[in-house]
Short mmCIF file of C-alpha atoms in Angstrom, two decimals:
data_model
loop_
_atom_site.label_atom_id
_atom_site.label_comp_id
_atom_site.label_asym_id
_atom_site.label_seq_id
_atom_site.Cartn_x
_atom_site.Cartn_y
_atom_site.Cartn_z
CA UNK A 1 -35.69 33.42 24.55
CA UNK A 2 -35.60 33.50 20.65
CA UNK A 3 -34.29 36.34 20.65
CA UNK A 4 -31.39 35.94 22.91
CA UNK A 5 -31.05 32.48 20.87
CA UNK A 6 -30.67 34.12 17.69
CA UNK A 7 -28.07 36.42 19.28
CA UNK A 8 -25.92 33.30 19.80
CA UNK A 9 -25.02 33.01 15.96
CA UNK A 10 -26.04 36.62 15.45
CA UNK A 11 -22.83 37.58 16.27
CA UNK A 12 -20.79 35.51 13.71
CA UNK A 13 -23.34 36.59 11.23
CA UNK A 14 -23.36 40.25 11.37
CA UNK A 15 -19.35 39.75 11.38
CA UNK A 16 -19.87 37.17 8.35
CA UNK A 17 -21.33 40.15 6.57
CA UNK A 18 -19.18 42.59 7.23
CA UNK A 19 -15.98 40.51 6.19
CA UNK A 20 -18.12 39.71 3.53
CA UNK A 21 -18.39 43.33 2.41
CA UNK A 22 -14.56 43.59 3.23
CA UNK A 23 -13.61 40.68 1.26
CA UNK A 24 -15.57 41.69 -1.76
CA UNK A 25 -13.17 43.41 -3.21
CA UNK A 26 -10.72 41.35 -2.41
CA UNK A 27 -12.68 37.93 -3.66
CA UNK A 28 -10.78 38.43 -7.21
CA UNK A 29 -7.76 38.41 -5.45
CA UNK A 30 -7.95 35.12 -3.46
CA UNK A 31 -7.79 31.77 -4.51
CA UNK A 32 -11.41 30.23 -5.02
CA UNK A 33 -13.16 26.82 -6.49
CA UNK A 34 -15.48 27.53 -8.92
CA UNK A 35 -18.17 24.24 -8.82
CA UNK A 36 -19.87 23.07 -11.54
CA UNK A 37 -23.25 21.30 -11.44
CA UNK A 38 -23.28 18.47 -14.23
CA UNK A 39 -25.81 17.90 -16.10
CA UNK A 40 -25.47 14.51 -15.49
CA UNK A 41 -25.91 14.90 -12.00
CA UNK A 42 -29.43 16.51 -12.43
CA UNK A 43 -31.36 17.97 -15.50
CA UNK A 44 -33.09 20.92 -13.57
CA UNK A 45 -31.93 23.46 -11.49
CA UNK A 46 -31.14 22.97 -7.96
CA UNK A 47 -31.14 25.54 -4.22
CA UNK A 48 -29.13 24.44 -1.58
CA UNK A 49 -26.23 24.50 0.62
CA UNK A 50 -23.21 24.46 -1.19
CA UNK A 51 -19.80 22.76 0.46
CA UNK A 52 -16.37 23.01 -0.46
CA UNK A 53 -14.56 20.60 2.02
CA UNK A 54 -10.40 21.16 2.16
CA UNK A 55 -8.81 18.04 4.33
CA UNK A 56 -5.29 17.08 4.93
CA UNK A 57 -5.76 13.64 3.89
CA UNK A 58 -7.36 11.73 1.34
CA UNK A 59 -10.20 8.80 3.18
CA UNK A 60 -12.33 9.03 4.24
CA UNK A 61 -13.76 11.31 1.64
CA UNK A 62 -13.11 14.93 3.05
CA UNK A 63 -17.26 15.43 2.63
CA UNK A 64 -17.66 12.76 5.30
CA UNK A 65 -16.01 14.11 7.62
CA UNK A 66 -17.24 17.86 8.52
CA UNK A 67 -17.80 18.60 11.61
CA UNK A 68 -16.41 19.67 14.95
CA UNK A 69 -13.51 17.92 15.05
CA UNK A 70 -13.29 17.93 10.72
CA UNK A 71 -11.42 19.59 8.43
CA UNK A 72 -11.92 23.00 6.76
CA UNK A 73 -14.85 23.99 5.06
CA UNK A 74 -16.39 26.56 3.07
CA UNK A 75 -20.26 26.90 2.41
CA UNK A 76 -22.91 29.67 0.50
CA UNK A 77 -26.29 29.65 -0.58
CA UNK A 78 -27.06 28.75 -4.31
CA UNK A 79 -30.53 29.59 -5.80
CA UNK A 80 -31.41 28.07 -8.61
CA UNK A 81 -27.96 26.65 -10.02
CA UNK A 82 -28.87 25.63 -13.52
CA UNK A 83 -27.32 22.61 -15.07
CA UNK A 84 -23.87 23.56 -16.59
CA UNK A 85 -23.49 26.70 -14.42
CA UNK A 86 -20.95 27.21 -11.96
CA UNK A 87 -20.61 28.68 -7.82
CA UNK A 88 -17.72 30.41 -6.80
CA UNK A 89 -16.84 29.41 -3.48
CA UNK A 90 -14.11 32.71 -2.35
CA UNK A 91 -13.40 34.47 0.45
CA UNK A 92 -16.87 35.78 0.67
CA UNK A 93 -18.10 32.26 1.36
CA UNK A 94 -18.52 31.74 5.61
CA UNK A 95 -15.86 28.74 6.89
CA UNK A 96 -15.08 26.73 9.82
CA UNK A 97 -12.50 26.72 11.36
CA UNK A 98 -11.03 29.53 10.14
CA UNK A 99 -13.28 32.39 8.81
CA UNK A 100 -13.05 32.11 5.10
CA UNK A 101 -10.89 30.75 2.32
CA UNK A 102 -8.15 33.67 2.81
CA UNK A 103 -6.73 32.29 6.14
CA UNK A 104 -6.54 28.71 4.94
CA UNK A 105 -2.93 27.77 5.55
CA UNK A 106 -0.43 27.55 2.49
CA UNK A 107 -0.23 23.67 1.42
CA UNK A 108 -1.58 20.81 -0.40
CA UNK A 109 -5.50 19.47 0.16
CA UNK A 110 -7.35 16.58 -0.64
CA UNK A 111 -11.04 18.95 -1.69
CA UNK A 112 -14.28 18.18 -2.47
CA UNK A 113 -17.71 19.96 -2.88
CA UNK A 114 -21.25 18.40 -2.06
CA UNK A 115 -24.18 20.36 -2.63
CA UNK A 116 -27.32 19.70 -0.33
CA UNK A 117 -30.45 19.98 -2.08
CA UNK A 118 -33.76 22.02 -1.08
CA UNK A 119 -37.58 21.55 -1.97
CA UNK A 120 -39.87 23.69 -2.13
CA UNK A 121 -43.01 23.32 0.36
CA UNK A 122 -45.85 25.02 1.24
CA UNK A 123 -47.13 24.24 4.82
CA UNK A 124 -50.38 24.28 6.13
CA UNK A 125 -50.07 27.55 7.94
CA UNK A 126 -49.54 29.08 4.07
CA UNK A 127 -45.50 28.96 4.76
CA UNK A 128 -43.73 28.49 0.96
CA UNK A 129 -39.89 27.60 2.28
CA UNK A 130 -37.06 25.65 1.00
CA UNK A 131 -35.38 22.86 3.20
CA UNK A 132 -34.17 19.52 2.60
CA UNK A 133 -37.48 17.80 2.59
CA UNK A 134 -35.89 14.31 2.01
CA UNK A 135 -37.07 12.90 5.60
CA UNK A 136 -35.00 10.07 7.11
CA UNK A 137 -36.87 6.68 7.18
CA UNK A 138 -35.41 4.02 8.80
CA UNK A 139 -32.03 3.31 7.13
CA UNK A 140 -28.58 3.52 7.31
CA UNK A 141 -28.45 5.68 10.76
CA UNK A 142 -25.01 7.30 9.18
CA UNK A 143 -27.38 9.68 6.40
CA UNK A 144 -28.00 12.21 9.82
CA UNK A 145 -26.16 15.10 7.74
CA UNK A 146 -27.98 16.68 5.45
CA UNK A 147 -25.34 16.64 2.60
CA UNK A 148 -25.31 12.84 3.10
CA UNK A 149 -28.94 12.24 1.56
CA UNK A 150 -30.28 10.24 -0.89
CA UNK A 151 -30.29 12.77 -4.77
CA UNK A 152 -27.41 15.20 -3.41
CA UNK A 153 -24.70 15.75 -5.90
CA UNK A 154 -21.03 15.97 -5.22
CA UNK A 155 -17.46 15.48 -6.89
CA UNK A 156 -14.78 13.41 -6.98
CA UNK A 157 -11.63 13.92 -4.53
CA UNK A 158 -8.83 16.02 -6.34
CA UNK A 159 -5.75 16.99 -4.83
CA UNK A 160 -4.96 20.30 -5.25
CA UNK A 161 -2.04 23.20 -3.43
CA UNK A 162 -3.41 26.06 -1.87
CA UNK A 163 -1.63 29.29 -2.06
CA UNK A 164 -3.65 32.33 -0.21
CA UNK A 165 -1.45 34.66 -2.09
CA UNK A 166 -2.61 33.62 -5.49
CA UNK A 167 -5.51 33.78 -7.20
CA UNK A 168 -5.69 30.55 -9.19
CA UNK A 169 -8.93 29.00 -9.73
CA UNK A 170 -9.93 25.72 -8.73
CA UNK A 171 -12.49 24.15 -11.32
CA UNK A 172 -14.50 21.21 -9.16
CA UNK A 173 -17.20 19.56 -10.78
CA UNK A 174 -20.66 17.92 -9.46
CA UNK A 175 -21.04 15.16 -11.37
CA UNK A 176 -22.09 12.11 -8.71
CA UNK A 177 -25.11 11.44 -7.16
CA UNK A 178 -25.43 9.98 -3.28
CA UNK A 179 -27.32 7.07 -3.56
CA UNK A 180 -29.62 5.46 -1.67
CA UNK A 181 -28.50 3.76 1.86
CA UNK A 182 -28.66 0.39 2.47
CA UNK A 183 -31.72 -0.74 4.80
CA UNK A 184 -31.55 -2.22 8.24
CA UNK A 185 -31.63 -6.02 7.60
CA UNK A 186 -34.42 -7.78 9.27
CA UNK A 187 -33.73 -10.65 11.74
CA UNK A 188 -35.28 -13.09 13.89
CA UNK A 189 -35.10 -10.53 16.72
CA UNK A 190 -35.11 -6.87 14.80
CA UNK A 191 -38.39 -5.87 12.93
CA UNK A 192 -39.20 -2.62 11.10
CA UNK A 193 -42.26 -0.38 10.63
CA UNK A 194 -42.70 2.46 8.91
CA UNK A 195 -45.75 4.81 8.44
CA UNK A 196 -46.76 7.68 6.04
CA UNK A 197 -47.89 10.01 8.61
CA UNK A 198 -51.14 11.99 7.40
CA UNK A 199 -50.63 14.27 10.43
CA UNK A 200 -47.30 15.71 9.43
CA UNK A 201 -48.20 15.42 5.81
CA UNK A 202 -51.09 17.74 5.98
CA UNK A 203 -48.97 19.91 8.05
CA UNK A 204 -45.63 19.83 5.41
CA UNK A 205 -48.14 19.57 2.20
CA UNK A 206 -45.51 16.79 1.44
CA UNK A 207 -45.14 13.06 2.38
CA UNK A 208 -43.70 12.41 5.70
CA UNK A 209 -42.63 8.87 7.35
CA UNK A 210 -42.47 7.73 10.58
CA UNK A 211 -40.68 4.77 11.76
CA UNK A 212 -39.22 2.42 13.83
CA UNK A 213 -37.21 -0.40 14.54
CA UNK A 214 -38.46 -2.92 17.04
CA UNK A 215 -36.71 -5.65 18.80
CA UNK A 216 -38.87 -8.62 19.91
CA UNK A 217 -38.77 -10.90 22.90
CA UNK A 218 -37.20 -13.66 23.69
CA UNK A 219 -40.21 -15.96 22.65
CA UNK A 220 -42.34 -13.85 20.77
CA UNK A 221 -43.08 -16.27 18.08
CA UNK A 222 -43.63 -19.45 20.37
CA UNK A 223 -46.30 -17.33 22.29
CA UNK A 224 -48.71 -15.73 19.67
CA UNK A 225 -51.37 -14.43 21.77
CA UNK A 226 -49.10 -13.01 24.28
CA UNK A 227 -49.21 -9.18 24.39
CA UNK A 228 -45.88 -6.97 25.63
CA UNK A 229 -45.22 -3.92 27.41
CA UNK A 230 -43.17 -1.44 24.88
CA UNK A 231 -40.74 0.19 26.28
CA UNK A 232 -39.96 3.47 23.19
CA UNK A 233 -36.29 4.33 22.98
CA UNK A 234 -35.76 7.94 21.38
CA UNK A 235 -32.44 8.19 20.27
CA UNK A 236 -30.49 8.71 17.03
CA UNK A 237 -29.65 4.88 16.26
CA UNK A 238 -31.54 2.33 14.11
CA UNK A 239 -31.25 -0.61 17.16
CA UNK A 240 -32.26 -0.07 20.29
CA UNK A 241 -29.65 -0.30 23.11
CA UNK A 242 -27.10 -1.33 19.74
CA UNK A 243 -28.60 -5.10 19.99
CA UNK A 244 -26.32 -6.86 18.11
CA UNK A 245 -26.06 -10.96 17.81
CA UNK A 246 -22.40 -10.79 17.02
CA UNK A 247 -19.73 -10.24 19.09
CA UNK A 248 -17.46 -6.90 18.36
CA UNK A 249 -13.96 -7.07 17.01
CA UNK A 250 -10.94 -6.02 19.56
CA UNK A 251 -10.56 -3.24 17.66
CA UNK A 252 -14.10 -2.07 17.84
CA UNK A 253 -14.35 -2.83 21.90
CA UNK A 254 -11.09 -0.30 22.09
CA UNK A 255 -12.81 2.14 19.97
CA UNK A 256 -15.69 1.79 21.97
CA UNK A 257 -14.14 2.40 25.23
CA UNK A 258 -12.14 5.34 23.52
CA UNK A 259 -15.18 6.93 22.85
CA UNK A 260 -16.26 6.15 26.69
CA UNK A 261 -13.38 8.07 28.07
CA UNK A 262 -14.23 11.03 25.84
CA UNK A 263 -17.51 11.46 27.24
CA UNK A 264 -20.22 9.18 25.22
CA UNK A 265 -22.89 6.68 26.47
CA UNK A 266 -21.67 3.41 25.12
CA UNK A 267 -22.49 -0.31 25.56
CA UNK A 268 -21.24 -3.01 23.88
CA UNK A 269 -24.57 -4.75 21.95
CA UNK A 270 -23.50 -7.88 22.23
CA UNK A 271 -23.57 -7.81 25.88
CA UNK A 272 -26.70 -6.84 25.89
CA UNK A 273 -27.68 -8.94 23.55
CA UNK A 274 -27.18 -12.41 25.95
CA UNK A 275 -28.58 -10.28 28.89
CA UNK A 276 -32.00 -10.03 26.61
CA UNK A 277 -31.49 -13.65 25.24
CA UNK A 278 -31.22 -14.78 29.03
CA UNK A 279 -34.21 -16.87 30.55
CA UNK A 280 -34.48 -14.49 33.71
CA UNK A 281 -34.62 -11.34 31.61
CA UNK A 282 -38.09 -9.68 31.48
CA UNK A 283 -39.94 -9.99 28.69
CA UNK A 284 -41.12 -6.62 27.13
CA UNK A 285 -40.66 -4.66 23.45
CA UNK A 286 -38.48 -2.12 22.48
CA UNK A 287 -38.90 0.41 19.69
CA UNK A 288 -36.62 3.08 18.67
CA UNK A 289 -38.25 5.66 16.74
CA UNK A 290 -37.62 7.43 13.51
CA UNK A 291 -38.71 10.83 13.13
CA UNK A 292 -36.94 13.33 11.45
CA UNK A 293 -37.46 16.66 9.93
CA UNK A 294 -36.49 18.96 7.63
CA UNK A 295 -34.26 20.69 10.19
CA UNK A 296 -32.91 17.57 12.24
CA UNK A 297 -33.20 13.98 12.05
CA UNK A 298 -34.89 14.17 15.20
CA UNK A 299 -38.36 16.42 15.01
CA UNK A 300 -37.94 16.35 19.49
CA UNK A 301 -41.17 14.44 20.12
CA UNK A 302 -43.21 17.48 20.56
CA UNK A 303 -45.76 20.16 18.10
CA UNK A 304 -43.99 23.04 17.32
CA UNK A 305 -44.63 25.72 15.24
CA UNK A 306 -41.62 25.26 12.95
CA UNK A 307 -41.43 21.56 12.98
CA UNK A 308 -44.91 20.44 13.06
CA UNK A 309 -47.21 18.35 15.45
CA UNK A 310 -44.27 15.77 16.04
CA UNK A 311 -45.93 14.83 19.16
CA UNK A 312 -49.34 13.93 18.16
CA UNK A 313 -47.63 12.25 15.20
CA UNK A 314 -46.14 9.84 17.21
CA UNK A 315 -48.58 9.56 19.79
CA UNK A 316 -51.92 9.22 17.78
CA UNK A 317 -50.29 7.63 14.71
CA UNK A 318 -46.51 5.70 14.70
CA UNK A 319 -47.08 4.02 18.31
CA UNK A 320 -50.49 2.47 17.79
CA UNK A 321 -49.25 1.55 14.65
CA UNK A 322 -46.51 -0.22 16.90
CA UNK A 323 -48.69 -1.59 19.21
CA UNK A 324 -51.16 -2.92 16.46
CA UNK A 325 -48.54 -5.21 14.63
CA UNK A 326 -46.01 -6.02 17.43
CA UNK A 327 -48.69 -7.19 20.20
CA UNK A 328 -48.24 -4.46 22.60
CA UNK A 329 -50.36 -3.69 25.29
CA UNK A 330 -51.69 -0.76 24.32
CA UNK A 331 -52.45 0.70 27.71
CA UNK A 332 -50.66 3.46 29.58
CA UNK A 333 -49.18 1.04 32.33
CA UNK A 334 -47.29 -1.02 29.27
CA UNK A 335 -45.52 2.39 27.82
CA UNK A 336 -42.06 3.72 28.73
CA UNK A 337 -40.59 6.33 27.43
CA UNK A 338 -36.66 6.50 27.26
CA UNK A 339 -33.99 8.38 25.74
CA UNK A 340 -30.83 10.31 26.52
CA UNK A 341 -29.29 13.43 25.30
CA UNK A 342 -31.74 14.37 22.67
CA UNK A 343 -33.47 11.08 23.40
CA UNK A 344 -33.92 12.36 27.21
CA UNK A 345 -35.21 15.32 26.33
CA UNK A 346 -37.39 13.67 24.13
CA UNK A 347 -38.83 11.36 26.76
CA UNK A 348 -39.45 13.92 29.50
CA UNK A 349 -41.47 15.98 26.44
CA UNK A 350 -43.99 12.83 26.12
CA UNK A 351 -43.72 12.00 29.04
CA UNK A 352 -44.79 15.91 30.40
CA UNK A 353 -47.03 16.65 27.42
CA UNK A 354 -48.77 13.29 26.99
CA UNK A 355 -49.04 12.26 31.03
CA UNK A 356 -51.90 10.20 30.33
CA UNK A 357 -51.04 8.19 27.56
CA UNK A 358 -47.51 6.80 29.35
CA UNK A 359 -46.79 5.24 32.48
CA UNK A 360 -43.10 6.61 33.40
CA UNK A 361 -40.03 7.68 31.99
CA UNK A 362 -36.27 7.10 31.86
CA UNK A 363 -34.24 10.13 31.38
CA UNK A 364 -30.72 10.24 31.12
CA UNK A 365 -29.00 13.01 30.39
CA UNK A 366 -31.17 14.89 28.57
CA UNK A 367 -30.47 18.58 26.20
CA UNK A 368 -31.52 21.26 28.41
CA UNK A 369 -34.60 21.18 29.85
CA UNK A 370 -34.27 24.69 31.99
CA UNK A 371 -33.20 27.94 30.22
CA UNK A 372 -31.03 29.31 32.84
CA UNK A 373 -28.98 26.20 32.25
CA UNK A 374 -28.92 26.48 28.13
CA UNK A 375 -25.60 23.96 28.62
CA UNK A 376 -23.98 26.29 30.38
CA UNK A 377 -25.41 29.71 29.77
CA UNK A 378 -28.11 31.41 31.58
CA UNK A 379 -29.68 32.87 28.34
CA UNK A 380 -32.03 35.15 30.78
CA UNK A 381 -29.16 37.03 32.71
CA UNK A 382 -26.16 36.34 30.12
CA UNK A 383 -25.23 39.24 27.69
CA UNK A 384 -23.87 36.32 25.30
CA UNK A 385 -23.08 32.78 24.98
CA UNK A 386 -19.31 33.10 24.20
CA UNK A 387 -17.31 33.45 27.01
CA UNK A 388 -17.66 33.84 30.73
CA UNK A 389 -15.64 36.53 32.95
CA UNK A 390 -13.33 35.74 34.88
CA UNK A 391 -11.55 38.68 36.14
CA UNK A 392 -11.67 41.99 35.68
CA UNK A 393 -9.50 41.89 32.77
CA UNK A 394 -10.34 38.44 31.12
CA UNK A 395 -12.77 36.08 29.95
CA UNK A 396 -12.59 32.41 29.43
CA UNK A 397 -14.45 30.87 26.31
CA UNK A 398 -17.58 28.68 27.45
CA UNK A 399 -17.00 25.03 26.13
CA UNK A 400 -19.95 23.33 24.73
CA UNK A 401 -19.27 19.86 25.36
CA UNK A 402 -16.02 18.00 27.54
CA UNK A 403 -14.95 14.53 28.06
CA UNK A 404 -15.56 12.69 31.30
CA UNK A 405 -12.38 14.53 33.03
CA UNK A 406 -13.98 17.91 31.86
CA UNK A 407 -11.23 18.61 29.31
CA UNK A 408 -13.32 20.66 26.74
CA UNK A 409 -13.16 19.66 23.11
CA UNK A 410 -15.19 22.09 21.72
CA UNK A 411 -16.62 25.58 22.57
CA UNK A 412 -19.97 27.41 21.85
CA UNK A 413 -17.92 29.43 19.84
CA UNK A 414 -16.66 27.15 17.29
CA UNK A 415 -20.30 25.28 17.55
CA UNK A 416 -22.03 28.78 16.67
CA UNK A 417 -18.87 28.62 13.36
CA UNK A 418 -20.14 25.43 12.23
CA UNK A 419 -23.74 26.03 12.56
CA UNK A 420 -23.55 29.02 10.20
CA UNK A 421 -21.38 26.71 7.73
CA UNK A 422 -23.98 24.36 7.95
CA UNK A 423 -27.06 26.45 6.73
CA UNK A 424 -28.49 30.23 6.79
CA UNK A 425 -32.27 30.30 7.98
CA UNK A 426 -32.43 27.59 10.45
CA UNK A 427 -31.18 24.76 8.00
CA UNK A 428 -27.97 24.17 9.98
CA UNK A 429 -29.59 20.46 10.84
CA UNK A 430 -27.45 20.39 13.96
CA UNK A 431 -27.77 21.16 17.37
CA UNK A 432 -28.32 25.11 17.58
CA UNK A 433 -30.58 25.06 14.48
CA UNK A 434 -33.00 22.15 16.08
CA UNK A 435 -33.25 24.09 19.25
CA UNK A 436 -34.52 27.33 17.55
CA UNK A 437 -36.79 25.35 15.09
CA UNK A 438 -38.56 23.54 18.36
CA UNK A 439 -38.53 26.17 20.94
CA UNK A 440 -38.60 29.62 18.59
CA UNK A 441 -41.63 31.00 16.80
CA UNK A 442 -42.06 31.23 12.69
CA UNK A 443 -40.52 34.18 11.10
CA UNK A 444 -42.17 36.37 8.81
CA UNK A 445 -40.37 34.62 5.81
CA UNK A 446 -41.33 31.41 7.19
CA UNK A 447 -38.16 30.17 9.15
CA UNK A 448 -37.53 29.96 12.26
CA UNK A 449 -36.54 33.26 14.33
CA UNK A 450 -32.59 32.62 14.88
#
């Protein structure tokens, strides 16, 4: 499977290279930003992921907004980038959309560079890598991309015009620092826990949190020796089922249902919020859980070989830790586990791996859970994950996800693009990268097998 797996950005790789190669000699010939790392945005060197981000428009801030749907961007590899010294981000560098920096229309762009930061770690299977070890605790739920962390440096907007033609040089300099995001308030109704976990630690031979926020009962504090069942949310937001005490803005309800006609799981929090405040509504806890890792902000619930023993983590560790301060049951009968999309996935995984310790699951939607339906390639009969025949004489491009009408918005194509803009050895922190890091095996240099 790993192997077919790796094939799936292979491709874009082994081209990557060779335009690479091709480009070389034409680099000097291109225009290209040269990025500077301040010394006043760190004293000692730093490795990373470097990003030069060219948008059309000003705000938000072009480095908030890569992604699928973003604007154009540019990434390479820097290894110990000294203080005062400078990247060259050229044609050489890999970009989405477009391949590199040479087919970037003609015009004027709002740029920006961010540079994500690596650590060095030695793990407990002898393992020395570099990755953004700056775990996720339970924050500001927006930090999921690694170039939005806490420490990473990145520049000012400048407006610049882009000629492909010339050669100029675009000077950008690193001279800000992300700061830290602001926590989830605590209320009468949402609590927080969070947990040095000495399972993953030993495994990462660095600190690693666990975490959770947990929204209480209707009651809770008028009933003291009352214990709950728990039902654990896995999911990628910091309330669980978006519990909110105030009601949403017309213009948020309209985004919201936007977003529902192109495909996502929404509910307004409010509602829910006077269904859970109602006097008929069952009484029970809800946690969502915080677990990232260095390659996701999800580690997927489970022990793997490149992500560590998630699983146990959570199950011998984070949930009794629950349990303990929040009055929960602490028996299998008074555990659900729930999720969808990654979440569902993540909730079958305890739920299959851990049968004894949970009494059911809710899974909606889940990331595939059967290889011959990887989305929608059959990665043990496919020859790729690109496009599909559908004739004789043509193919059609396989789309990786659709709205509700099945109008594709993006294809595996373009996700494989933006995965290898993202990061080289498994540090694309996105959806590709995660699935190799949990399901493949450790490479010989200590990342996972693409």
């Amino acid at each position: 499977m790993t192997a077919w797996g790796g094939a799936l950005r292979g491709a874009l790789a082994t081209a990557g290279a060779a335009a690479a190669l091709m480009l070389a000699g034409l680099a000097e010939a291109a225009p290209r930003f040269e990025v500077t790392l301040d010394p006043a945005a760190s004293k000692t060197p730093m490795t990373g992921r470097l990003f030069v981000v060219a948008a059309t428009r000003q705000t938000p801030e072009p480095r908030l907004t890569i992604g699928l749907a973003g604007p154009a961007a540019f990434a390479i590899d820097v290894e110990g980038l000294k203080p005062g010294a400078s990247a060259t981000i050229d044609a050489t560098a890999i970009g989405y959309p477009m391949e590199d920096l040479s087919e970037l229309p003609a015009g004027d762009y709002y740029v920006q560079a961010v540079l994500t930061r690596y650590d060095k770690v030695t793990r407990s299977d002898g393992k020395t890598i570099w990755v953004p070890i700056k775990h996720w605790v339970p924050k500001n739920v927006g930090r999921i991309f690694p170039p939005m962390l806490e420490g990473n440096p990145y520049s000012a907007v400048q407006k610049v015009t882009i000629d492909p033609a010339s050669d100029a040089v675009v000077p950008i300099k690193l001279d800000k620092l992300i700061g830290p995001a602001e926590p989830l308030k605590e209320t009468e109704w949402l609590k927080q826990i969070t947990i040095q976990s000495k399972i993953l630690t030993k495994f990462w031979g660095t600190p690693v949190y666990l975490g959770a926020t947990v929204l209480l009962p209707k009651g809770f504090n008028e009933h003291p020796d009352a214990r709950y069942p728990v039902v654990y949310a896995n999911s990628h937001g910091e309330r669980p089922y978006s519990f909110d005490t105030t009601a949403p803005d017309p213009a948020r309800i309209e985004a919201m249902r936007k977003a529902a006609r192109e495909g996502a799981n929404v509910q307004i929090g409010y509602d829910f919020y006077k269904t859970w405040d109602s006097e008929g509504f069952p009484r029970f806890l809800a946690a969502s859980l915080y677990q990232s890792s260095p390659y996701f902000l999800e580690g997927y619930s489970v022990n793997s070989a490149n992500n560590g023993p998630y699983g146990d983590a959570i199950v011998q560790e984070l949930i009794p830790a629950i349990e303990k301060k929040f009055r929960g049951i602490g028996k299998p009968y008074g555990r659900i586990t729930q999720g969808a999309s990654t979440g569902g996935w993540e909730a079958l995984a305890l739920q299959l791996k851990y049968p004894d310790f949970f009494g059911g699951a809710w899974v909606y939607n889940p990331d595939p859970i059967d290889f011959r339906r990887w989305g929608l390639v059959n990665i043990y009969e496919d020859e790729q994950a690109f496009t599909t025949p559908i004739s004789p004489y043509e193919t059609a491009e396989i789309p990786f996800r659709r709205t509700v009408e099945g109008k594709p918005t993006a294809t595996m194509r373009q996700l494989s693009r933006l995965e290898a803009v993202f990061g080289s050895k498994g540090r694309q922190n996105y959806q590709l990268g995660i699935w190799e890091a949990t399901y493949g095996p450790v490479g010989e240099d200590g990342y996972p097998v693409p």
